[in-house]
PDB file of C-alpha atoms in Angstrom:
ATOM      1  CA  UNK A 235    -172.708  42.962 -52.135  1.00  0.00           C
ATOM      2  CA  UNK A 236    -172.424  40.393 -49.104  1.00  0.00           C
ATOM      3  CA  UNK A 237    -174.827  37.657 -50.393  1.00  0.00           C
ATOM      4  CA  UNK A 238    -177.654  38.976 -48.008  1.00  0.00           C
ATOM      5  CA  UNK A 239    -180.355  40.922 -50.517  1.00  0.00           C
ATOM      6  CA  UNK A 240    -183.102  42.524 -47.987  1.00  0.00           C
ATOM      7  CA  UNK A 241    -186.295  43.552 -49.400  1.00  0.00           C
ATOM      8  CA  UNK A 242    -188.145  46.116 -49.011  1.00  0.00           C
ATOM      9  CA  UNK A 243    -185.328  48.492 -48.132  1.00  0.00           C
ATOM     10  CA  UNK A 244    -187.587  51.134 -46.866  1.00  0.00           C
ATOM     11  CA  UNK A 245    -191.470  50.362 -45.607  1.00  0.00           C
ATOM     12  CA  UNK A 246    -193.562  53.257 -44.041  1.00  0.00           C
ATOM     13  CA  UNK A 247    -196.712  51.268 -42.654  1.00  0.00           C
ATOM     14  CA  UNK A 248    -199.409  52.540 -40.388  1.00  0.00           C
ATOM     15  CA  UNK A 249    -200.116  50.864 -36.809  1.00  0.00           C
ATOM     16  CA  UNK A 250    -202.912  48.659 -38.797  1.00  0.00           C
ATOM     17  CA  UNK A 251    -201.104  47.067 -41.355  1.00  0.00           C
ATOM     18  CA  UNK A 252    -200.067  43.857 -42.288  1.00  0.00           C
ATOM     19  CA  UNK A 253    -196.575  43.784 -43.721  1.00  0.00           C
ATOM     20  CA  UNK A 254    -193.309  41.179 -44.669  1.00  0.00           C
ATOM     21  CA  UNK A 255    -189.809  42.012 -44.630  1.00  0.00           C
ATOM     22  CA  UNK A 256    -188.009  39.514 -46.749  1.00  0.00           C
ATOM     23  CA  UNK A 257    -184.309  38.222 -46.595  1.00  0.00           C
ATOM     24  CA  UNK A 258    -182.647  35.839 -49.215  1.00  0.00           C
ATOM     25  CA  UNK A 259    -179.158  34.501 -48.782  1.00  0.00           C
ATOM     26  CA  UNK A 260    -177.006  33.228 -51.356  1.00  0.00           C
ATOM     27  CA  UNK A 261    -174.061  32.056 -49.187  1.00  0.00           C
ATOM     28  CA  UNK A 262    -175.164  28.170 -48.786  1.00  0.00           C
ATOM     29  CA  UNK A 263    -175.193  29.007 -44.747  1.00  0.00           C
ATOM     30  CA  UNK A 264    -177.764  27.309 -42.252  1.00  0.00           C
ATOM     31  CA  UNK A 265    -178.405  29.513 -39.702  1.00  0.00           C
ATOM     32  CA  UNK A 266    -179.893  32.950 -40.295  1.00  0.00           C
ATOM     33  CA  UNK A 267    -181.119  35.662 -38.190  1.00  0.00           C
ATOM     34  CA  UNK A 268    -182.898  38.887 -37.539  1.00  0.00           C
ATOM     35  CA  UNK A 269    -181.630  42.063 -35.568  1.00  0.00           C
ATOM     36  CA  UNK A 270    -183.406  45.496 -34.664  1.00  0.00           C
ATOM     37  CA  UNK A 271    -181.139  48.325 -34.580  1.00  0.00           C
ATOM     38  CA  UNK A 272    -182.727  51.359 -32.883  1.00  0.00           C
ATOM     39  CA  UNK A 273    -181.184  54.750 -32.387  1.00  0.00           C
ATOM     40  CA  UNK A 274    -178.743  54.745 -29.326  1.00  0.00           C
ATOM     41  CA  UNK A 275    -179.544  51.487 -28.587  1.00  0.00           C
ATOM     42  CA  UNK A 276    -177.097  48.315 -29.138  1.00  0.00           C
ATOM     43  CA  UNK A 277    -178.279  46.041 -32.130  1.00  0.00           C
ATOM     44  CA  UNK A 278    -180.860  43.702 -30.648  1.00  0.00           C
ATOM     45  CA  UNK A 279    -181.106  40.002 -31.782  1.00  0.00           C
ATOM     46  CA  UNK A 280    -184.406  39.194 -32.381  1.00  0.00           C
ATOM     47  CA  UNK A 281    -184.520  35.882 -33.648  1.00  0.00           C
ATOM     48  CA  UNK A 282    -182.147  33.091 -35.156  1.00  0.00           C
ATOM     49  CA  UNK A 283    -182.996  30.008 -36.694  1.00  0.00           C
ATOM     50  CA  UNK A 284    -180.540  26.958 -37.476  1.00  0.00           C
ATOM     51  CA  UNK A 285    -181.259  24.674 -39.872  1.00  0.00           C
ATOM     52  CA  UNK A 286    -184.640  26.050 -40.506  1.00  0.00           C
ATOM     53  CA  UNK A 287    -185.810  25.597 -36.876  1.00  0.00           C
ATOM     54  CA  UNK A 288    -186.054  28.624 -34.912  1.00  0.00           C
ATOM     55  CA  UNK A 289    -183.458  28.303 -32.201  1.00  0.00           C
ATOM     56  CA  UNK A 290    -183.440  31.775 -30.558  1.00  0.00           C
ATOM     57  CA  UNK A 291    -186.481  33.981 -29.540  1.00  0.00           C
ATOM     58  CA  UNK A 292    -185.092  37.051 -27.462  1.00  0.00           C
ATOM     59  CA  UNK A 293    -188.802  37.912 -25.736  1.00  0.00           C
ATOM     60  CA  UNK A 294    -190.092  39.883 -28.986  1.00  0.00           C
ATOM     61  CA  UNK A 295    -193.222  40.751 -29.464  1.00  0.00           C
ATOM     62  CA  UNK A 296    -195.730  38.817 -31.005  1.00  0.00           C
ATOM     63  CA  UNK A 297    -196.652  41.551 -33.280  1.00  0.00           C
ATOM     64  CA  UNK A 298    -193.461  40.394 -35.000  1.00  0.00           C
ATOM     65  CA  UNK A 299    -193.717  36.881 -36.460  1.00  0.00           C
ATOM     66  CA  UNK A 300    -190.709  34.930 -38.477  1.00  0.00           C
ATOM     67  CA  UNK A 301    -190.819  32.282 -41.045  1.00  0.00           C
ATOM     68  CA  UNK A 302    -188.106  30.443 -42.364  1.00  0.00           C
ATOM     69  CA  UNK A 303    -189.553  28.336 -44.952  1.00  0.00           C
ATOM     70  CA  UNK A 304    -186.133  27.229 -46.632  1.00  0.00           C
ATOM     71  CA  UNK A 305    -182.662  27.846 -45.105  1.00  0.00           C
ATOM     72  CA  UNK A 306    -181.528  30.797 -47.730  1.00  0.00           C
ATOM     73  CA  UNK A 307    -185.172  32.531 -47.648  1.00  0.00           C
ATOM     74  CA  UNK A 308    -186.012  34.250 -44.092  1.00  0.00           C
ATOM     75  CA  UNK A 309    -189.282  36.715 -43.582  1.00  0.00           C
ATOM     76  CA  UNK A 310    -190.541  39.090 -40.492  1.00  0.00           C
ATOM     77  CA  UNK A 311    -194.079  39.589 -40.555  1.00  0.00           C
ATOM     78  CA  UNK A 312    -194.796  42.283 -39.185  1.00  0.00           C
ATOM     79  CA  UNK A 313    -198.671  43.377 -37.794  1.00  0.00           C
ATOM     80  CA  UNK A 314    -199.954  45.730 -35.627  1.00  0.00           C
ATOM     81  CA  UNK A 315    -196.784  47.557 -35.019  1.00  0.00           C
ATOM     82  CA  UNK A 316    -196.461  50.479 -32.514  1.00  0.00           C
ATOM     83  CA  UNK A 317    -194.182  53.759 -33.623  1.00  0.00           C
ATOM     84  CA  UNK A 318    -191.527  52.923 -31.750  1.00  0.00           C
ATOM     85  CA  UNK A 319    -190.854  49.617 -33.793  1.00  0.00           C
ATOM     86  CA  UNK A 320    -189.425  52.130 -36.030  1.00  0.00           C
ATOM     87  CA  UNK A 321    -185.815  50.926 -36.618  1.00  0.00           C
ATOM     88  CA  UNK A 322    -183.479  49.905 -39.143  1.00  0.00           C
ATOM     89  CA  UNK A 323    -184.282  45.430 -39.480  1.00  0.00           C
ATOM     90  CA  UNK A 324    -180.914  44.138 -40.271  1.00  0.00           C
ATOM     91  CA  UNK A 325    -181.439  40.038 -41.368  1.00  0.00           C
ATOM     92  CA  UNK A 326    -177.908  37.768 -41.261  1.00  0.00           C
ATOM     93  CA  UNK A 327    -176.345  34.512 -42.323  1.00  0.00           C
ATOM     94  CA  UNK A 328    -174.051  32.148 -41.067  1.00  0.00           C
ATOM     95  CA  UNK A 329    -172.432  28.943 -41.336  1.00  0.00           C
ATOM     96  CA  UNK A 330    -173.724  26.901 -37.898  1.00  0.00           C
ATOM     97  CA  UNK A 331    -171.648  24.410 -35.747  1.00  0.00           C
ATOM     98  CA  UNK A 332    -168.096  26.390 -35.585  1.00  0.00           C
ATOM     99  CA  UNK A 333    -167.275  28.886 -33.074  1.00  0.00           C
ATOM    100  CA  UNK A 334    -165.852  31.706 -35.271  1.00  0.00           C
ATOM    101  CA  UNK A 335    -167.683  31.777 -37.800  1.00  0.00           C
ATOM    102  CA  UNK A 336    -168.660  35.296 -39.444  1.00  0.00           C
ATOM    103  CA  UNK A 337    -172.217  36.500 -39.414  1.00  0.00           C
ATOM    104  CA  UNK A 338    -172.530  38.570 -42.976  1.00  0.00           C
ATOM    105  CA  UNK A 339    -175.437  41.182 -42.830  1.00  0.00           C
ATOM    106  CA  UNK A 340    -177.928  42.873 -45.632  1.00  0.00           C
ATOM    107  CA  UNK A 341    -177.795  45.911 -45.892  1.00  0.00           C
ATOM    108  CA  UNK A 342    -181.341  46.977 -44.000  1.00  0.00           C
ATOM    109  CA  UNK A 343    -184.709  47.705 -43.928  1.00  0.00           C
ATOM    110  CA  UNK A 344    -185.766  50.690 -42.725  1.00  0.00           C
ATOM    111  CA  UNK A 345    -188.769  50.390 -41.092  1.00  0.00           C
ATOM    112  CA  UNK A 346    -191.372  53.894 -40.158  1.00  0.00           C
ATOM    113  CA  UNK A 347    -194.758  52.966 -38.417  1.00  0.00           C
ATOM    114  CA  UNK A 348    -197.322  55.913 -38.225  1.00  0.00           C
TER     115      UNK A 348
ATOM    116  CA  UNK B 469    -174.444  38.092 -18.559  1.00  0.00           C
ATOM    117  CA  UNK B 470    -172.299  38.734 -21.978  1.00  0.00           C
ATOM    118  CA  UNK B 471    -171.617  42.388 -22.689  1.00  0.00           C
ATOM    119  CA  UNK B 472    -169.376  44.442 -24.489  1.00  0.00           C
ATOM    120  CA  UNK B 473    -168.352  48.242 -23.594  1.00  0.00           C
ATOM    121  CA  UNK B 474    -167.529  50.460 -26.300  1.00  0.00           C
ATOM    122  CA  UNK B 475    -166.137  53.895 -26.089  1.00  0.00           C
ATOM    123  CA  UNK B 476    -168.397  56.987 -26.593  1.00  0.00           C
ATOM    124  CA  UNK B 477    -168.499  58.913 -29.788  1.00  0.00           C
ATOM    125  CA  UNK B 478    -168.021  60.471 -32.178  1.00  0.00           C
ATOM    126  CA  UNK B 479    -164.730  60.629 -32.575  1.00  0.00           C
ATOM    127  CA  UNK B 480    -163.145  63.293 -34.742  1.00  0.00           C
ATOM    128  CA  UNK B 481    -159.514  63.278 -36.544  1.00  0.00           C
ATOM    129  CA  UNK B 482    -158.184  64.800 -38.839  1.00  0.00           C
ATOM    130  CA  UNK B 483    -156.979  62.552 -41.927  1.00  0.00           C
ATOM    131  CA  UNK B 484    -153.902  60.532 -41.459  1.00  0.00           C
ATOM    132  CA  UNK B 485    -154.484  60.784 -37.772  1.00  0.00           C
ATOM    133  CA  UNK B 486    -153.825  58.034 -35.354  1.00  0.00           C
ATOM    134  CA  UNK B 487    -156.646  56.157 -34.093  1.00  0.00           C
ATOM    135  CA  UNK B 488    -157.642  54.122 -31.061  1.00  0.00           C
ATOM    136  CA  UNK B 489    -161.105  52.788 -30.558  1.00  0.00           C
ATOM    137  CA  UNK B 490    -161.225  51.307 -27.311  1.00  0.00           C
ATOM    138  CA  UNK B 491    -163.632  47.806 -26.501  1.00  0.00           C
ATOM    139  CA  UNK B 492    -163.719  45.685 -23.623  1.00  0.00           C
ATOM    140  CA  UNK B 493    -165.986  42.541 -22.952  1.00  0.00           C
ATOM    141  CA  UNK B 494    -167.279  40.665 -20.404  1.00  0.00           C
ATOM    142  CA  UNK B 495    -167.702  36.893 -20.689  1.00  0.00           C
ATOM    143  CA  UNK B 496    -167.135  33.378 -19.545  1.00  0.00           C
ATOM    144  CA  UNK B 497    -164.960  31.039 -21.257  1.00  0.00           C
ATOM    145  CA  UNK B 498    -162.803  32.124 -24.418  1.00  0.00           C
ATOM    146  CA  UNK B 499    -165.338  34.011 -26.680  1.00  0.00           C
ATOM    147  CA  UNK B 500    -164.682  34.781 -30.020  1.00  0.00           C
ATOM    148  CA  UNK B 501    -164.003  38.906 -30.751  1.00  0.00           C
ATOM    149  CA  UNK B 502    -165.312  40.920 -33.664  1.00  0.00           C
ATOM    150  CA  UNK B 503    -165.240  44.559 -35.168  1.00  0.00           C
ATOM    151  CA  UNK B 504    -168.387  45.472 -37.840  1.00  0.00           C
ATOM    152  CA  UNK B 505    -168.275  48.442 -39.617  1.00  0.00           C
ATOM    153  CA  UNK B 506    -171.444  50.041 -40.943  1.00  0.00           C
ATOM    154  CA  UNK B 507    -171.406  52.899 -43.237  1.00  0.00           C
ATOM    155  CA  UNK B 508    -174.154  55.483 -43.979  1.00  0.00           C
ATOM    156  CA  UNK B 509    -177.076  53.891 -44.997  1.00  0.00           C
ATOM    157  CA  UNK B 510    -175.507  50.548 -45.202  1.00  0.00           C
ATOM    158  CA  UNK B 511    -175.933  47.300 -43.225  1.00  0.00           C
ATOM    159  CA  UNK B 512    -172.967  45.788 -41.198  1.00  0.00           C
ATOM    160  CA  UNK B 513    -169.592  44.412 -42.524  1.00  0.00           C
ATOM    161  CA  UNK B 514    -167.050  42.394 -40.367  1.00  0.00           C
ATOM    162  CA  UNK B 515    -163.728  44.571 -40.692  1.00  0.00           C
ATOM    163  CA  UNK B 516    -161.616  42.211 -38.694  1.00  0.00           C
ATOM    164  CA  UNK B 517    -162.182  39.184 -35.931  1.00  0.00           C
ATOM    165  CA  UNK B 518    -160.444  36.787 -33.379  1.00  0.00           C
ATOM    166  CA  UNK B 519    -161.042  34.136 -32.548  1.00  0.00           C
ATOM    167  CA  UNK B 520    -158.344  33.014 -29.462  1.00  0.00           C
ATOM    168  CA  UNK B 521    -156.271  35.102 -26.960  1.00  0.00           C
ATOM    169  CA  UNK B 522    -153.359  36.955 -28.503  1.00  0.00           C
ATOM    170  CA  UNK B 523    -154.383  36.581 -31.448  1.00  0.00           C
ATOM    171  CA  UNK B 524    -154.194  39.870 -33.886  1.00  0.00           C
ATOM    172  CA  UNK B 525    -157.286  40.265 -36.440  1.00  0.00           C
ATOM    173  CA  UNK B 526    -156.176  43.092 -39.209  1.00  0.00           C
ATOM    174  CA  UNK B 527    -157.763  44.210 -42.361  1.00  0.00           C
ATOM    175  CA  UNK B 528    -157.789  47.007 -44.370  1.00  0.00           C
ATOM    176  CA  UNK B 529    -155.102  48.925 -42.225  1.00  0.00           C
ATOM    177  CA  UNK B 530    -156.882  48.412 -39.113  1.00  0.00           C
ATOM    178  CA  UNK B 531    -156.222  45.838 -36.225  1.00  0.00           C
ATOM    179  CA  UNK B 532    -157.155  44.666 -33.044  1.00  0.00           C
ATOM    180  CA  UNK B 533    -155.552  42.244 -30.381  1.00  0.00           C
ATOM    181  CA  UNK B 534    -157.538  39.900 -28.346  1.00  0.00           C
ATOM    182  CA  UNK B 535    -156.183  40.342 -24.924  1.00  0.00           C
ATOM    183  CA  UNK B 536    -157.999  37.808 -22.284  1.00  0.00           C
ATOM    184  CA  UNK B 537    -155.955  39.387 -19.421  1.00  0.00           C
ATOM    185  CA  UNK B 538    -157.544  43.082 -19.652  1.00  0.00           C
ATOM    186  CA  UNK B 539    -160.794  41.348 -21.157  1.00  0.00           C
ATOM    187  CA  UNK B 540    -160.154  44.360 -24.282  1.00  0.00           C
ATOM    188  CA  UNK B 541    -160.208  44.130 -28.117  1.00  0.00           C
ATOM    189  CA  UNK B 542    -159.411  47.975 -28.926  1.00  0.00           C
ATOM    190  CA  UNK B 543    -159.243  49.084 -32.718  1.00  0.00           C
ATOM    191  CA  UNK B 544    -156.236  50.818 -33.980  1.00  0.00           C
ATOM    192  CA  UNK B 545    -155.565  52.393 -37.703  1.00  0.00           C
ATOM    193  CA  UNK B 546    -152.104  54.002 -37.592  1.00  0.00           C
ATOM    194  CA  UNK B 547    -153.543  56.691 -40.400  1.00  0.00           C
ATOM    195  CA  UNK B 548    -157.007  56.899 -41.405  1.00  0.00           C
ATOM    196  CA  UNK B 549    -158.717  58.597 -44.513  1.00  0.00           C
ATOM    197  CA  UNK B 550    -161.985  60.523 -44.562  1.00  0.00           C
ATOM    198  CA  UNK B 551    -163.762  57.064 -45.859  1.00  0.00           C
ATOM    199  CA  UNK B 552    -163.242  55.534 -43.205  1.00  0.00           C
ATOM    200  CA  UNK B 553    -165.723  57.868 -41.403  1.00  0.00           C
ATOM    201  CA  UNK B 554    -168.588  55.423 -40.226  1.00  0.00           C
ATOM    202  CA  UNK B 555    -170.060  53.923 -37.365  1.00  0.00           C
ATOM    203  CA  UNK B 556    -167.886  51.153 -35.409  1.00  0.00           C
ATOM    204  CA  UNK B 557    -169.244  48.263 -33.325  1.00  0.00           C
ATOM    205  CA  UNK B 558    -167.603  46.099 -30.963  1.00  0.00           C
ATOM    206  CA  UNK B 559    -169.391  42.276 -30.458  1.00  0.00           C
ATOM    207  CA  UNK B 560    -168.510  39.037 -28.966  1.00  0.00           C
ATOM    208  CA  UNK B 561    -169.923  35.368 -29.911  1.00  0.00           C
ATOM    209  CA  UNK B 562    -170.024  33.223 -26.863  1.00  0.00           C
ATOM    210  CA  UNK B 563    -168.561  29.717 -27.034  1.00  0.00           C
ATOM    211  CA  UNK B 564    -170.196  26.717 -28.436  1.00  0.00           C
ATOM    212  CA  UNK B 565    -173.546  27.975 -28.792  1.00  0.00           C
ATOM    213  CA  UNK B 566    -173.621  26.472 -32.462  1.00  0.00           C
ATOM    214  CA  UNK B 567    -174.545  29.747 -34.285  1.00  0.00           C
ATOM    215  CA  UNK B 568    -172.934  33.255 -33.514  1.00  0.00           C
ATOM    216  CA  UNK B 569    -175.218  34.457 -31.255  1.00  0.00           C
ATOM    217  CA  UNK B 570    -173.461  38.034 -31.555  1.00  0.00           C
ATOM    218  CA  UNK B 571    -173.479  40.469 -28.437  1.00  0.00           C
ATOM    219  CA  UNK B 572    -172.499  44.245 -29.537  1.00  0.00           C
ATOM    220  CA  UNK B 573    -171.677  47.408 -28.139  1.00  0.00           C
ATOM    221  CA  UNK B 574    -173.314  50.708 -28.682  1.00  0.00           C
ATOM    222  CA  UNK B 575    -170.795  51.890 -31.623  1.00  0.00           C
ATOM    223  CA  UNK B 576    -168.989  54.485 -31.964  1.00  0.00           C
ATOM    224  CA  UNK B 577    -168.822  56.921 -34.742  1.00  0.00           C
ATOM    225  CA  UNK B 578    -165.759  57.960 -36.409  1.00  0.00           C
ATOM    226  CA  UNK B 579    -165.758  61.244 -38.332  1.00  0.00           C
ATOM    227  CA  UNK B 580    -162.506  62.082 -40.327  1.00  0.00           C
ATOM    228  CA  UNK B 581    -162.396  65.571 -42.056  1.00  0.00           C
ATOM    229  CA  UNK B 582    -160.000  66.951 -44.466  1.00  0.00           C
TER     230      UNK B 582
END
């Protein structure tokens, strides 16, 4: 248990659908983030947001959409998604400010578009 | 820009083996140096950082030097155990960017038999 509770932790969707991955941190941090990890591929930061303002958008799609309504709750809407979206979603937390500081990961969602 | 090199995998001991995973980075300033360690079907867990040069992270029998003068950060277990078998990933956090913007390698996979 790291404090970072992904849900769903698996999601099959087809290329039409209109779907949320959800991310809920319980470690008082203010910055929080979202990485794609694809098979032999490096893990891919996606998006980060400090202090609930999105700080970091790494040319992703706009088929993926985030939303950080609070700083412990994170989402990644997800719509229209082609098959090779498929990857593993990994969300993190971390304090902001300090150089250093740790960056403590759920534990996935596994993501399949047909 | 920011990279870090990892080894290739898998790598295969034996238990109680002698291990050497080797990283090297490539980055301005003095960034700070990281080893995650996912197991199967798991998210990421730090296993050991640091944060200045010559400074020695360690944890759970494993450690890691930063050296600034190679530019390398290679993991070391002097005997590992079949549970350590998992994937290994080598990452960086630039300086002073105010939330750990995290750069990785590909990983490397460990597999320790019997």
């Amino acid at each position: 248990e790291t404090g970072v509770t992904q849900t769903p932790r698996h999601l099959v969707m087809g290329m039409t659908n209109k779907k949320s991955l959800k991310c809920e941190q319980h470690l008082g941090h203010n910055a929080m983030y979202w990485y794609k990890q694809s098979a032999k591929k490096p893990l891919e930061l996606m998006f980060v947001y400090s202090l609930e303002e999105r700080v970091e958008n790494n040319s992703v799609p706009s088929r993926f959409s985030p939303e950080c309504p609070n700083s412990s709750h994170l989402f990644l809407h997800l719509h229209t998604l082609q098959p090779e979206d498929s990857a593993l979603y990994l969300c993190a937390s971390s304090p902001s400010g300090a150089d250093g500081n740790t960056i403590y990961f759920g534990e996935g969602s596994w993501l399949t578009v047909v | 820009g920011d990279s870090v090199t990892q080894m290739e995998g898998p790598v295969t001991l034996s238990e109680e083996a002698f291990l050497t995973i080797n990283c090297t980075y490539t980055a301005t300033g003095y960034p700070s140096l990281f080893w995650y360690v996912q197991y199967p079907g798991e998210g990421l867990q730090l296993l050991l950082k640091a944060t200045k040069a010559d400074d020695k992270g360690s944890n759970k029998g494993f450690e890691a030097t930063y050296r600034k003068e190679t530019t390398s950060f290679h993991l070391e277990k002097g005997s590992v155990q079949v549970s350590d078998s998992a994937v290994y990933f080598c990452a960086l956090s630039p300086m002073n960017t105010g939330f750990q913007k995290l750069v990785f390698g590909t990983g490397t996979r460990l597999l320790v038999s019997p």
